[in-house]
Coordinates of C-alpha atoms in Angstrom, one line a residue:
M1 CA 10.5 -85.0 73.4
P2 CA 7.8 -87.0 72.1
K3 CA 9.2 -89.2 69.2
S4 CA 7.1 -88.0 66.1
S5 CA 8.8 -83.7 66.7
A6 CA 12.9 -85.4 67.7
G7 CA 12.2 -86.2 64.3
K8 CA 10.4 -83.9 63.0
L9 CA 13.7 -81.0 64.6
N10 CA 16.0 -83.9 63.2
G11 CA 14.9 -83.2 59.6
A12 CA 13.5 -87.8 59.9
K13 CA 10.3 -88.2 59.3
R14 CA 7.2 -88.7 60.9
T15 CA 5.8 -91.6 61.8
G16 CA 1.8 -92.3 62.7
N17 CA -1.0 -92.6 60.4
A18 CA -2.1 -88.9 61.9
S19 CA -4.5 -86.2 59.6
S20 CA -1.2 -83.8 60.2
N21 CA 0.8 -86.2 59.5
P22 CA 2.0 -84.8 56.0
D23 CA 4.6 -88.5 55.8
R24 CA 1.8 -90.8 57.2
T25 CA 2.1 -94.0 55.0
P26 CA -0.7 -93.9 53.0
T27 CA -4.0 -96.2 53.3
A28 CA -5.5 -98.6 51.1
K29 CA -9.0 -96.3 51.1
A30 CA -5.7 -93.6 49.3
K31 CA -3.7 -96.2 47.4
A32 CA -7.6 -97.3 45.6
G33 CA -7.8 -93.1 45.1
A34 CA -10.3 -91.7 46.6
P35 CA -11.4 -87.8 46.6
N36 CA -11.3 -86.5 49.8
V37 CA -7.6 -87.2 51.4
R38 CA -5.7 -84.8 51.5
S39 CA -2.5 -84.3 49.7
K40 CA 0.8 -83.3 51.1
A41 CA 0.5 -80.7 50.7
T42 CA -2.4 -79.1 52.1
I43 CA -1.8 -80.5 54.6
N44 CA 2.2 -79.1 54.7
R45 CA -0.5 -75.4 53.9
L46 CA -3.0 -76.7 57.0
N47 CA -0.7 -76.8 59.8
M48 CA 1.1 -73.6 57.9
Y49 CA -2.4 -71.9 59.7
R50 CA -1.6 -73.3 63.4
T51 CA 0.1 -70.7 65.5
K52 CA -0.9 -72.8 69.1
V53 CA 2.3 -73.5 70.6
K54 CA 3.7 -77.4 71.6
R55 CA 6.0 -77.9 74.1
S56 CA 7.4 -81.5 75.4
K57 CA 7.6 -83.3 78.7
K58 CA 10.1 -80.6 79.4
G59 CA 8.9 -78.0 78.6
A60 CA 10.7 -76.4 76.1
I61 CA 8.6 -74.2 72.7
V62 CA 9.0 -77.2 69.8
K63 CA 5.9 -75.4 67.5
G64 CA 4.8 -72.0 66.9
G65 CA 4.4 -69.8 69.4
L66 CA 8.4 -68.4 69.3
A67 CA 9.7 -70.7 67.1
V68 CA 11.0 -69.9 63.8
G69 CA 10.8 -71.5 60.9
Q70 CA 11.7 -76.0 62.8
T71 CA 13.8 -74.5 65.2
V72 CA 13.5 -72.7 68.7
K73 CA 15.0 -69.3 68.8
D74 CA 16.3 -68.4 72.7
M75 CA 15.3 -65.8 73.9
K76 CA 17.5 -62.6 75.6
A77 CA 16.9 -60.4 78.2
A78 CA 15.6 -56.9 76.3
R79 CA 17.7 -53.4 77.9
V80 CA 16.3 -50.1 77.4
Q81 CA 19.4 -47.6 76.3
P82 CA 19.1 -45.4 79.0
D83 CA 18.6 -41.6 78.4
R84 CA 17.5 -39.1 79.9
R85 CA 15.0 -37.8 76.9
W86 CA 12.5 -41.2 78.9
F87 CA 12.3 -38.9 82.3
G88 CA 11.4 -35.8 80.4
N89 CA 8.3 -33.5 79.6
T90 CA 6.9 -35.1 76.2
R91 CA 5.2 -33.1 73.6
V92 CA 1.6 -33.6 73.6
V93 CA -0.9 -33.3 71.0
G94 CA -4.2 -31.8 71.6
Q95 CA -7.6 -31.0 70.1
A96 CA -6.6 -27.2 69.9
E97 CA -3.3 -27.7 68.6
L98 CA -4.8 -30.3 65.8
Q99 CA -7.5 -28.0 64.4
D100 CA -5.0 -25.0 64.7
F101 CA -2.6 -27.3 62.3
R102 CA -6.2 -28.3 60.2
E103 CA -6.6 -24.5 59.4
Q104 CA -3.6 -23.7 58.4
V105 CA -4.0 -27.3 55.8
E106 CA -6.7 -25.7 54.9
K107 CA -5.6 -22.3 54.4
T108 CA -2.6 -23.9 52.1
T109 CA -4.6 -26.6 50.2
A110 CA -7.8 -23.4 49.2
D111 CA -4.4 -20.7 48.4
P112 CA -4.3 -21.4 45.1
Y113 CA -0.6 -20.4 44.5
A114 CA 0.2 -22.5 47.7
V115 CA 1.7 -26.5 47.0
L116 CA 1.5 -28.8 49.4
L117 CA 5.1 -30.8 49.8
R118 CA 5.3 -34.4 50.6
R119 CA 0.9 -34.7 50.7
H120 CA 0.8 -38.6 50.5
K121 CA 2.7 -38.3 54.3
L122 CA 0.7 -36.7 55.6
P123 CA -3.5 -38.7 57.3
M124 CA -5.8 -35.9 55.5
G125 CA -8.3 -37.9 55.9
L126 CA -8.1 -37.8 60.1
L127 CA -7.0 -33.9 59.0
A128 CA -10.4 -32.6 57.0
S129 CA -12.3 -30.9 58.2
G130 CA -16.2 -33.0 57.9
G131 CA -15.2 -35.5 55.5
T132 CA -17.2 -38.0 57.6
K133 CA -19.8 -39.2 57.4
K134 CA -22.8 -38.5 59.3
G135 CA -25.1 -42.1 59.1
R136 CA -29.0 -41.7 59.4
V137 CA -30.4 -41.1 62.7
D138 CA -32.5 -44.2 64.6
L139 CA -35.2 -41.9 65.3
L140 CA -36.9 -44.7 67.0
R141 CA -34.8 -44.3 69.7
A142 CA -34.9 -40.7 70.4
E143 CA -38.5 -40.6 70.0
S144 CA -40.3 -44.5 70.3
Y145 CA -44.4 -44.6 68.7
S146 CA -46.1 -44.7 71.7
S147 CA -44.9 -41.2 72.2
V148 CA -45.7 -39.8 69.0
F149 CA -49.1 -41.6 68.3
G150 CA -51.7 -42.6 70.2
R151 CA -53.3 -42.1 74.0
K152 CA -49.9 -41.4 75.9
Q153 CA -49.0 -39.1 72.9
Q154 CA -46.5 -36.6 74.5
R155 CA -47.3 -32.7 72.7
K156 CA -43.7 -30.7 71.8
R157 CA -42.7 -27.5 71.3
P158 CA -42.6 -27.4 67.4
K159 CA -38.7 -26.4 65.9
L160 CA -39.0 -23.1 64.6
P161 CA -35.1 -21.8 63.2
T162 CA -35.9 -18.1 65.5
A163 CA -36.9 -17.8 68.5
E164 CA -39.9 -14.3 68.1
I165 CA -42.3 -13.2 65.8
E166 CA -40.1 -10.1 64.5
E167 CA -37.2 -12.2 63.4
L168 CA -39.2 -14.4 61.6
V169 CA -40.8 -11.4 59.8
Q170 CA -37.0 -10.5 59.2
K171 CA -36.0 -13.8 57.6
A172 CA -39.1 -14.1 54.9
T173 CA -38.3 -10.1 53.8
A174 CA -35.3 -10.8 53.4
S175 CA -36.2 -14.8 51.3
H176 CA -39.2 -12.6 49.7
D177 CA -36.2 -10.3 48.2
K178 CA -33.8 -12.8 47.5
Y179 CA -36.5 -14.9 45.3
D180 CA -37.0 -14.4 41.7
E181 CA -39.7 -16.7 39.4
A182 CA -37.2 -17.0 36.1
T183 CA -35.2 -19.9 38.3
D184 CA -38.4 -20.9 40.3
S185 CA -37.4 -25.4 39.2
N186 CA -41.5 -25.3 41.4
L187 CA -43.3 -23.8 38.6
E188 CA -44.8 -25.0 35.3
R189 CA -44.2 -23.0 32.0
A190 CA -45.3 -23.2 28.8
I191 CA -42.0 -24.8 26.6
E192 CA -41.7 -22.3 23.0
A193 CA -41.9 -25.1 20.9
I194 CA -40.4 -23.8 17.9
G195 CA -39.3 -27.3 16.5
P196 CA -36.8 -29.7 17.0
R197 CA -33.2 -28.6 18.6
N198 CA -30.3 -29.5 16.1
Y199 CA -28.2 -32.9 17.0
I200 CA -25.7 -30.3 16.5
F201 CA -25.4 -27.2 19.1
D202 CA -25.1 -30.4 21.3
A203 CA -21.5 -30.9 20.1
G204 CA -19.3 -31.3 23.0
Q205 CA -21.5 -32.5 25.3
S206 CA -21.7 -36.3 24.5
R207 CA -20.2 -39.5 26.4
R208 CA -17.3 -39.9 24.6
I209 CA -15.6 -36.6 25.5
R210 CA -16.8 -36.0 28.6
A211 CA -14.7 -40.2 28.4
E212 CA -11.9 -38.5 27.2
L213 CA -12.6 -35.1 29.9
F214 CA -12.1 -36.9 32.9
K215 CA -9.1 -39.3 31.6
V216 CA -7.2 -36.3 31.2
I217 CA -7.8 -35.5 34.2
D218 CA -7.4 -38.6 36.2
S219 CA -4.5 -39.0 34.3
S220 CA -2.7 -35.6 34.5
D221 CA -0.7 -33.5 37.6
V222 CA -1.3 -30.5 36.0
I223 CA -4.4 -28.7 34.2
I224 CA -4.2 -26.2 32.0
E225 CA -7.2 -25.0 30.4
V226 CA -7.5 -22.8 27.7
L227 CA -9.7 -20.1 26.9
D228 CA -10.6 -17.5 24.3
A229 CA -9.3 -14.1 25.7
R230 CA -12.1 -12.3 23.2
D231 CA -14.5 -14.1 26.1
P232 CA -12.6 -15.9 29.0
M233 CA -15.9 -16.5 31.6
G234 CA -17.8 -17.7 28.6
T235 CA -15.0 -20.5 27.0
R236 CA -15.0 -21.7 30.8
A237 CA -15.8 -25.5 32.0
P238 CA -17.6 -24.6 35.8
H239 CA -18.2 -28.7 35.5
A240 CA -14.5 -30.0 35.0
E241 CA -13.5 -27.2 37.9
H242 CA -15.9 -27.7 40.0
F243 CA -15.2 -31.4 39.6
I244 CA -11.2 -31.2 39.4
K245 CA -11.7 -28.6 43.4
K246 CA -14.4 -31.6 45.2
E247 CA -12.2 -34.7 43.5
A248 CA -9.0 -34.5 43.1
S249 CA -8.8 -30.6 44.5
H250 CA -4.7 -31.8 44.8
K251 CA -4.4 -31.3 41.5
H252 CA -2.3 -28.5 40.0
V253 CA -5.0 -25.5 37.8
V254 CA -4.1 -23.1 35.8
F255 CA -5.9 -20.6 34.0
L256 CA -4.0 -20.1 30.0
L257 CA -5.4 -17.0 27.3
N258 CA -4.9 -17.8 24.8
K259 CA -5.2 -15.3 21.4
C260 CA -4.2 -12.8 23.2
D261 CA -2.9 -10.8 19.5
L262 CA -6.7 -10.6 18.8
V263 CA -7.6 -8.4 22.3
P264 CA -5.7 -4.7 23.5
T265 CA -3.0 -4.6 25.8
R266 CA -5.0 -3.4 28.6
V267 CA -7.7 -5.8 28.0
T268 CA -5.7 -8.6 28.3
A269 CA -4.1 -7.1 31.2
A270 CA -7.3 -6.9 32.9
W271 CA -8.7 -10.2 32.5
L272 CA -5.2 -11.7 34.1
K273 CA -6.1 -9.5 37.0
V274 CA -9.6 -10.7 37.4
L275 CA -8.5 -14.7 37.3
S276 CA -5.5 -14.4 38.9
K277 CA -7.0 -14.5 42.1
E278 CA -8.4 -18.3 41.8
A279 CA -5.1 -19.4 40.4
P280 CA -2.2 -19.0 38.5
T281 CA -3.0 -16.8 35.2
L282 CA -0.7 -16.1 31.9
A283 CA -1.0 -14.8 28.3
F284 CA -0.6 -16.3 25.0
H285 CA 0.1 -16.1 21.9
A286 CA -0.5 -19.6 19.7
S287 CA 2.6 -19.0 16.9
I288 CA 5.1 -21.5 15.7
T289 CA 7.4 -18.7 14.5
N290 CA 6.2 -15.8 16.2
P291 CA 5.2 -16.6 20.2
F292 CA 3.7 -14.7 22.6
G293 CA 4.2 -16.2 26.4
K294 CA 5.5 -19.6 25.9
G295 CA 9.1 -18.8 28.1
A296 CA 6.6 -18.5 31.0
L297 CA 4.7 -21.5 30.3
I298 CA 7.7 -23.7 30.2
N299 CA 9.3 -22.0 33.6
L300 CA 5.8 -22.5 35.4
L301 CA 6.6 -26.4 34.2
R302 CA 10.3 -27.1 35.1
Q303 CA 8.8 -25.6 38.0
F304 CA 6.1 -27.8 38.7
A305 CA 8.1 -30.0 38.3
K306 CA 11.4 -29.2 40.9
L307 CA 8.1 -29.1 43.1
H308 CA 7.4 -32.5 43.1
S309 CA 10.2 -34.0 42.3
D310 CA 9.5 -37.4 43.9
K311 CA 7.7 -38.0 40.9
K312 CA 9.7 -39.4 36.9
Q313 CA 7.2 -37.7 35.3
V314 CA 4.4 -35.1 35.2
S315 CA 1.8 -34.4 33.5
V316 CA -0.4 -31.4 31.9
G317 CA -3.4 -31.9 30.8
F318 CA -5.1 -29.3 28.5
I319 CA -8.8 -29.1 28.9
G320 CA -11.0 -26.0 27.7
Y321 CA -13.6 -24.9 25.2
P322 CA -13.9 -26.2 21.5
N323 CA -11.5 -24.1 19.0
V324 CA -9.9 -22.3 22.3
G325 CA -5.8 -23.3 20.5
K326 CA -5.1 -26.8 22.7
S327 CA -3.7 -28.1 19.8
S328 CA -2.0 -25.1 19.2
V329 CA -0.3 -24.1 22.4
I330 CA 1.2 -27.9 22.7
N331 CA 3.0 -27.6 19.3
T332 CA 3.6 -24.0 20.4
L333 CA 5.6 -25.9 23.2
K334 CA 7.1 -28.4 21.0
K335 CA 8.1 -25.2 18.2
K336 CA 6.4 -28.2 15.7
K337 CA 3.0 -30.0 14.8
V338 CA 2.7 -32.7 16.6
C339 CA -1.5 -32.0 17.4
K340 CA -3.8 -32.2 14.4
V341 CA -5.3 -28.1 13.9
A342 CA -7.9 -27.0 12.5
P343 CA -9.9 -23.5 12.3
I344 CA -12.0 -25.7 12.6
P345 CA -14.2 -27.2 16.4
G346 CA -14.0 -30.9 16.8
E347 CA -10.9 -31.4 15.4
T348 CA -9.3 -33.2 18.9
K349 CA -10.9 -37.0 18.9
V350 CA -9.6 -38.2 21.2
W351 CA -6.8 -37.3 24.2
Q352 CA -3.2 -37.8 22.8
Y353 CA 0.5 -37.9 25.3
I354 CA 2.9 -35.8 23.4
T355 CA 6.6 -35.3 24.4
L356 CA 8.1 -32.5 26.3
M357 CA 10.8 -32.6 28.0
K358 CA 12.3 -36.4 30.2
S359 CA 10.0 -35.6 32.7
I360 CA 7.3 -33.5 31.1
Y361 CA 4.5 -35.1 29.1
L362 CA 1.6 -33.4 27.8
I363 CA -1.8 -34.1 27.0
D364 CA -3.8 -33.7 24.7
C365 CA -8.2 -33.8 25.5
P366 CA -11.3 -32.7 22.9
G367 CA -12.3 -29.1 23.3
T368 CA -16.2 -29.9 25.6
V369 CA -19.0 -28.0 26.5
Q370 CA -21.3 -28.0 29.5
P371 CA -24.3 -29.3 29.0
S372 CA -27.9 -26.9 28.6
G373 CA -25.5 -24.4 28.8
N374 CA -25.4 -22.3 25.8
S375 CA -28.3 -20.8 23.9
E376 CA -28.3 -21.8 19.7
E377 CA -26.8 -18.4 19.8
E378 CA -23.6 -18.6 21.7
A379 CA -23.0 -21.8 21.2
V380 CA -22.6 -20.1 17.2
L381 CA -20.5 -17.3 18.4
K382 CA -18.0 -19.2 20.8
G383 CA -17.1 -21.2 17.8
V384 CA -19.2 -24.4 19.1
V385 CA -20.6 -25.3 15.7
R386 CA -19.3 -26.1 12.7
I387 CA -20.2 -23.4 10.8
E388 CA -20.9 -25.4 7.1
Q389 CA -23.2 -27.1 9.6
L390 CA -26.2 -24.0 9.6
R391 CA -29.2 -24.5 7.8
H392 CA -30.1 -20.5 9.0
A393 CA -26.3 -19.3 9.4
E394 CA -28.2 -15.4 8.6
D395 CA -30.1 -16.3 12.1
Y396 CA -27.5 -15.9 14.2
I397 CA -25.5 -12.0 11.9
E398 CA -28.4 -10.0 14.1
E399 CA -26.9 -10.9 17.6
L400 CA -23.4 -11.1 16.3
L401 CA -24.0 -7.9 14.7
K402 CA -25.0 -5.5 18.6
R403 CA -21.4 -7.9 19.4
I404 CA -19.3 -6.0 17.3
K405 CA -18.9 -1.8 16.9
P406 CA -19.4 -0.2 13.6
E407 CA -16.4 1.2 12.9
Y408 CA -14.6 -2.3 12.7
V409 CA -17.5 -3.5 10.9
T410 CA -17.3 -0.8 8.7
R411 CA -13.1 -1.0 8.5
T412 CA -13.7 -4.6 7.1
Y413 CA -16.5 -5.4 4.8
G414 CA -16.7 -1.6 2.8
I415 CA -20.1 -0.8 4.1
A416 CA -21.1 2.1 6.2
M417 CA -25.0 2.1 6.9
W418 CA -27.4 -0.8 7.0
S419 CA -30.9 -1.0 8.5
D420 CA -30.8 -4.4 9.6
H421 CA -29.0 -7.6 9.7
V422 CA -30.9 -8.3 6.6
D423 CA -29.7 -5.3 4.5
F424 CA -26.2 -5.4 5.8
L425 CA -26.1 -9.0 4.3
E426 CA -28.0 -8.6 1.2
Q427 CA -25.1 -5.3 1.1
Y428 CA -22.1 -7.7 1.4
G429 CA -23.0 -10.8 -1.0
T430 CA -23.5 -8.2 -3.8
R431 CA -20.6 -6.6 -3.2
I432 CA -18.4 -9.9 -2.7
G433 CA -20.8 -11.1 -5.4
K434 CA -23.0 -14.2 -4.0
L435 CA -25.5 -14.0 -6.2
L436 CA -28.6 -16.1 -6.0
K437 CA -30.7 -16.8 -9.5
G438 CA -32.6 -13.6 -10.9
G439 CA -29.5 -11.7 -9.0
E440 CA -30.5 -11.5 -5.6
P441 CA -28.2 -12.1 -2.5
D442 CA -27.7 -15.3 -1.6
T443 CA -27.7 -14.4 2.5
N444 CA -27.1 -18.2 3.8
A445 CA -24.6 -18.2 1.3
A446 CA -22.7 -14.3 2.5
A447 CA -24.3 -15.2 6.1
K448 CA -20.9 -17.9 6.3
L449 CA -18.9 -16.3 5.7
V450 CA -18.8 -12.9 7.5
L451 CA -19.0 -16.3 10.7
H452 CA -16.2 -17.7 9.7
D453 CA -14.5 -14.4 9.4
W454 CA -16.1 -14.1 13.6
Q455 CA -14.6 -18.1 14.7
R456 CA -11.0 -17.5 12.7
G457 CA -10.8 -13.9 14.2
R458 CA -10.4 -11.1 11.4
L459 CA -13.6 -9.6 13.0
P460 CA -12.0 -6.7 16.1
Y461 CA -14.7 -7.6 19.7
F462 CA -14.3 -8.8 23.4
V463 CA -15.3 -8.5 26.7
A464 CA -14.6 -6.3 29.0
P465 CA -14.1 -7.8 32.3
P466 CA -16.2 -6.1 35.1
D467 CA -15.4 -2.5 36.1
F468 CA -13.3 -2.2 32.7
E469 CA -12.5 1.7 33.2
E470 CA -11.2 1.1 37.0
R471 CA -8.9 -2.2 36.3
G472 CA -7.2 0.1 33.5
S473 CA -6.4 3.2 36.1
K474 CA -3.3 3.6 38.0
A475 CA -5.3 4.3 41.0
A476 CA -6.8 1.0 41.9
A477 CA -6.6 -1.0 44.5
A478 CA -3.7 -3.8 44.8
P479 CA -5.7 -7.3 45.3
E480 CA -5.7 -8.8 48.6
K481 CA -3.3 -11.1 48.8
S482 CA -3.8 -14.4 50.3
P483 CA -2.5 -14.3 54.3
L484 CA -0.1 -17.5 54.1
A485 CA 1.4 -15.2 51.2
A486 CA 1.1 -12.4 53.4
N487 CA 3.4 -13.8 55.9
F488 CA 6.0 -15.6 53.7
P489 CA 6.2 -13.1 50.9
L490 CA 7.4 -13.8 47.8
P491 CA 10.1 -12.1 45.0
V492 CA 7.2 -11.0 43.2
R493 CA 7.7 -11.2 39.3
K494 CA 5.4 -9.8 36.1
Q495 CA 4.8 -10.8 32.9
K496 CA 5.4 -8.5 30.7
L497 CA 3.0 -8.0 28.1
T498 CA 4.4 -5.2 25.5
G499 CA 6.2 -7.2 23.2
M500 CA 3.0 -8.6 21.6
L501 CA 1.7 -8.4 18.1
L502 CA -1.6 -7.6 17.9
A503 CA -3.6 -8.7 14.7
H504 CA -6.7 -6.1 14.2
E505 CA -5.9 -2.0 15.4
F506 CA -8.4 -1.2 17.5
V507 CA -9.6 2.5 18.3
D508 CA -8.4 5.2 20.9
E509 CA -11.5 4.0 23.3
D510 CA -11.0 0.3 23.0
A511 CA -6.8 0.8 22.6
G512 CA -6.5 3.1 26.0
E513 CA -2.9 4.1 27.0
D514 CA -0.6 1.6 26.8
D515 CA -0.3 -0.5 30.1
D516 CA 3.7 -1.4 30.8
D517 CA 3.8 -2.1 34.0
G518 CA 2.5 -6.0 33.4
V519 CA 0.6 -8.2 35.6
D520 CA 1.9 -10.1 39.0
A521 CA 2.8 -14.0 37.8
D522 CA 5.1 -16.4 40.1
D523 CA 5.9 -18.3 36.8
A524 CA 7.1 -15.4 34.1
E525 CA 10.8 -15.0 35.5
G526 CA 11.4 -13.9 31.2
E527 CA 10.1 -13.9 27.7
G528 CA 11.9 -15.4 24.9
E529 CA 14.0 -17.2 27.2
E530 CA 15.7 -20.7 26.0
V531 CA 14.3 -23.8 25.8
E532 CA 16.7 -27.2 26.2
G533 CA 17.5 -28.3 22.6
E534 CA 15.7 -24.6 20.6
E535 CA 18.5 -22.4 18.4
E536 CA 19.5 -19.7 18.9
S537 CA 16.4 -17.1 19.9
E538 CA 15.1 -14.4 17.2
E539 CA 17.2 -11.6 19.3
E540 CA 20.0 -12.7 18.2
E541 CA 19.8 -13.7 14.7
E542 CA 18.5 -10.9 14.6
E543 CA 21.7 -9.1 16.3
E544 CA 23.7 -11.4 13.3
Q545 CA 22.7 -9.9 10.8
S546 CA 22.9 -6.3 11.6
D547 CA 26.2 -6.6 11.7
E548 CA 26.7 -8.4 9.1
D549 CA 25.0 -6.2 7.6
D550 CA 27.5 -3.8 9.5
E551 CA 30.5 -5.8 8.2
E552 CA 29.4 -5.2 3.5
E553 CA 29.1 -1.8 4.0
G554 CA 31.6 -1.1 6.9
D555 CA 33.8 -0.4 3.6
A556 CA 31.4 1.9 1.0
G557 CA 32.6 5.2 3.1
P558 CA 29.2 7.7 4.1
V559 CA 25.7 5.6 3.8
S560 CA 22.8 8.3 3.3
A561 CA 19.6 8.5 5.3
V562 CA 17.3 7.1 2.5
E563 CA 19.5 4.3 1.9
A564 CA 20.0 3.6 5.3
A565 CA 16.3 3.9 6.1
E566 CA 15.1 1.1 2.1
V567 CA 18.8 -1.6 3.4
A568 CA 18.1 -1.6 7.2
S569 CA 14.3 -2.0 6.5
A570 CA 14.5 -5.0 3.0
V571 CA 17.5 -6.8 5.4
H572 CA 14.1 -6.9 8.9
F573 CA 12.0 -7.9 7.4
G574 CA 13.7 -11.2 5.4
K575 CA 13.9 -10.0 1.6
A576 CA 17.7 -10.2 -0.2
A577 CA 15.6 -9.2 -2.8
S578 CA 15.2 -5.7 -1.9
A579 CA 18.7 -4.8 0.1
K580 CA 20.9 -5.4 -2.9
A581 CA 18.6 -3.6 -5.1
A582 CA 19.1 -0.6 -2.5
S583 CA 22.0 -1.2 -2.3
A584 CA 22.1 -0.6 -6.5
K585 CA 20.8 3.1 -5.7
S586 CA 23.3 4.1 -3.2
A587 CA 25.5 6.3 -6.4
S588 CA 22.2 7.6 -7.2
A589 CA 20.9 8.5 -3.4
K590 CA 25.0 10.2 -2.9
A591 CA 25.6 11.9 -5.6
A592 CA 21.6 13.7 -4.3
Q593 CA 23.1 14.7 -1.3
A594 CA 25.8 16.0 -2.4
Q595 CA 23.2 18.5 -3.6
G596 CA 21.9 19.3 -1.0
V597 CA 18.9 17.3 -1.0
T598 CA 18.0 14.9 2.0
A599 CA 15.9 12.6 3.3
V600 CA 14.6 10.6 6.6
S601 CA 12.6 8.0 5.8
K602 CA 11.0 6.9 9.5
V603 CA 8.7 3.5 9.7
S604 CA 5.3 4.4 12.1
A605 CA 4.6 2.1 14.6
A606 CA 1.8 0.9 12.8
S607 CA 3.4 0.0 9.3
K608 CA 6.3 -2.4 12.1
S609 CA 3.4 -4.0 13.5
A610 CA 1.0 -4.2 10.5
S611 CA 4.4 -5.9 8.7
L612 CA 5.1 -8.3 11.5
S613 CA 1.7 -9.0 11.4
G614 CA 1.6 -10.7 8.4
S615 CA -1.6 -8.2 7.3
G616 CA -0.4 -7.9 4.4
A617 CA -0.8 -4.8 1.7
K618 CA -4.1 -3.7 3.8
R619 CA -2.1 -2.4 6.4
K620 CA 0.9 -1.6 5.5
A621 CA 1.3 1.8 6.8
E622 CA 3.1 4.9 4.0
A623 CA 6.6 6.3 5.5
Q624 CA 6.8 9.6 6.8
A625 CA 9.4 12.0 5.9
A626 CA 10.7 14.0 8.1
P627 CA 14.1 16.5 6.7
T628 CA 16.9 16.9 8.6
G629 CA 20.3 17.6 8.0
G630 CA 22.7 15.1 7.6
A631 CA 23.7 11.2 7.9
V632 CA 21.6 8.2 10.1
S633 CA 24.3 5.9 11.5
W634 CA 23.1 2.1 11.4
E635 CA 22.3 2.2 15.1
D636 CA 19.3 5.0 14.9
V637 CA 18.0 3.0 11.7
F638 CA 17.8 -0.3 13.5
D639 CA 16.3 2.2 17.2
E640 CA 14.0 3.5 14.6
L641 CA 12.3 0.8 13.3

C-alpha cells in the first residue's frame, strides 16, 4: 500500500507537496502570502468531489467507490427472499386501465360534492389529460421552402373543414344564425360620450383589492362565496370562480345565500335548488342574536376539517361583492363583533384572520367587483357605490321603481299613485319635509333616502330564479345526480327553512305556499346545534323560563284565559314589568270569569313574526278574540305562541 494512503488510513498526516494533499508543507510562495494558493478547506472540498476509485498494489479499494468515509466496507453476497410471489403473475397497468382511471379522477374532481383524498400522493400531473403543452411546429421540416415557392412548387389541396358542399352550406347557415351584431368586437361603433365616468363606479376594481382577493384565495382551503339572496346571480364573482376552477381546482367552493330574511321562503328554496347543482349551497341569515343557518355552516366546516385531517388547520376564506355581509357572517359564527361592519360598501379594507376553532380559521376579504361588468344603475342597485357620493341620485330611482312592485312602495312610503319617478320623489320629499328655498321639494335628498332604504333591505325586492313557477310546484322533477353520487348514494340531509323569520310581509303572489320539504344539503344536519364553548340554546332557555313561571303560578289557583295569554306574551318577549302588571290583574279577571264573561286572546302568526323580527309598532297585529267556555292551560298558550 502506498505510504500516503497508509498514512491517511492510520490517521497520520500525509506526506508530499501534491496539490490534493491538505497536509502538504507550505512553500515559500505560500508563506509569502500568495493569493492563489489553495487553503486546507478548499483542498478537502475538492477531494470530496473526486469519486474515482483508488486501489492499492494488491487491488484493494482505498478511496472512492464503496469506501465510506476513510474505511472500506466488506460487501456480503445479497440474497433474494425465496417467495412464490416472485414467480407468479404480476399486475400490469396498460394504457386502457390508465385512461379509465384518468376518466374516473376527472369525474371526481368535477363533482362539487366529491372530495379527492390523498391528492398529494397521486401523480396528478400524469393523470391530468390535456395538461401537456404542445411545442411549436417546425413548418420548414414538414414543407420546405422550395416545395412551396418557386418553379418546383407543389400545388396542394386546400384544407377544408367539410368534405361536401352541402355540409359547408349547413355549417355556414348555422354560424349565420348564431351571429349577433351587438357582440361583434370587430365592428366600429359610435360611443355616446355623455361625460367622463365617475370614479366611484369603479369601486372594488382596483389592483389593491384584486391583490387582497388573490391572497385570500391562495391562503384558503375552503372558499365561501357570499351571495345576496335578493339577487344571487347578480352578486356572483365569475372572474374569481373561473380563476379558482382553472388555477386552484383542488380548493372547495361553497355558496352562502345571505340575507334570506329579505325574500320569501319559497324563493330561497328555489335558489338553493338552482345553485346546488354547481356547488354546495346554504341559506343563511347573519345576526348575532337571532341567526339562521349557523349550525349547518359550522357542521359543514367541521366536515371539511375532518376530511383534511392531515393538516393542522383549515382556512376558510369569504369572498363576494361589497355589502353582501361577509364580515357579518364571521361575526355571527363567532357570536361577537370581531370584524368591523357597516351597512355601506367598502367597510373592509384589508384581509384579516379570525380563529373560529382550534383547527378552523376564517379569512375576511374586501368586496370585489368584476371590471366593466355592471352599468351605473346596476352598480348602485347592487350596493357597490356609497349613496352619499352620488351627485344625481334621482337618476337611479326610475330603474328602482321598475324592480319593485307598487304595492310594496305604497305600503312603505304611503304614496298611492305617481306618474313617473320625478313625481314620486316630489311627493316623498314634500311628505318628509325635504324642501329647498321657496318650498320646492329636494328630489336629490329624497332619492338618497330611498336608495338607503333599498340597500339596507327596507324595500321588499327579489329576483325570481329561472322557471320559478315550475320549480315551485310539488311535481317538479328532481335534479339529476352525478355518476359518483349514483354509484355511492349517501344519506340525504335537508336544511329546513321553516324556522326562518322574515323581515317583510309579502303579497300572496310572492309568498305562495310554505314549502316545508327543505333542500338537500350534505352539511345541514340540524339547525340550532350548539358550538363548542357556547352557552345554552335559546329554546332551552325558553323552556326553563316557562317551567319557572309554572312553579310560581302553581299555587295561585286556576288562571283565566285572558290572564294566561297576557302573562305568557309578556314572558315570551322578555318584558318582566309587563308580566308583573298582568299578574296584578288576576283578581279582576277572576271576577269577570265568575260572571260568565270569558274570552281567549289568540295571537296571530303575523303578530308573532313581526314581534320577533323587531319591526316595532308598525307591524303589530291586533289580537283576535274568540269566545270559549273555559280556562286555557299554560301548554296551550305556549303552543299558540
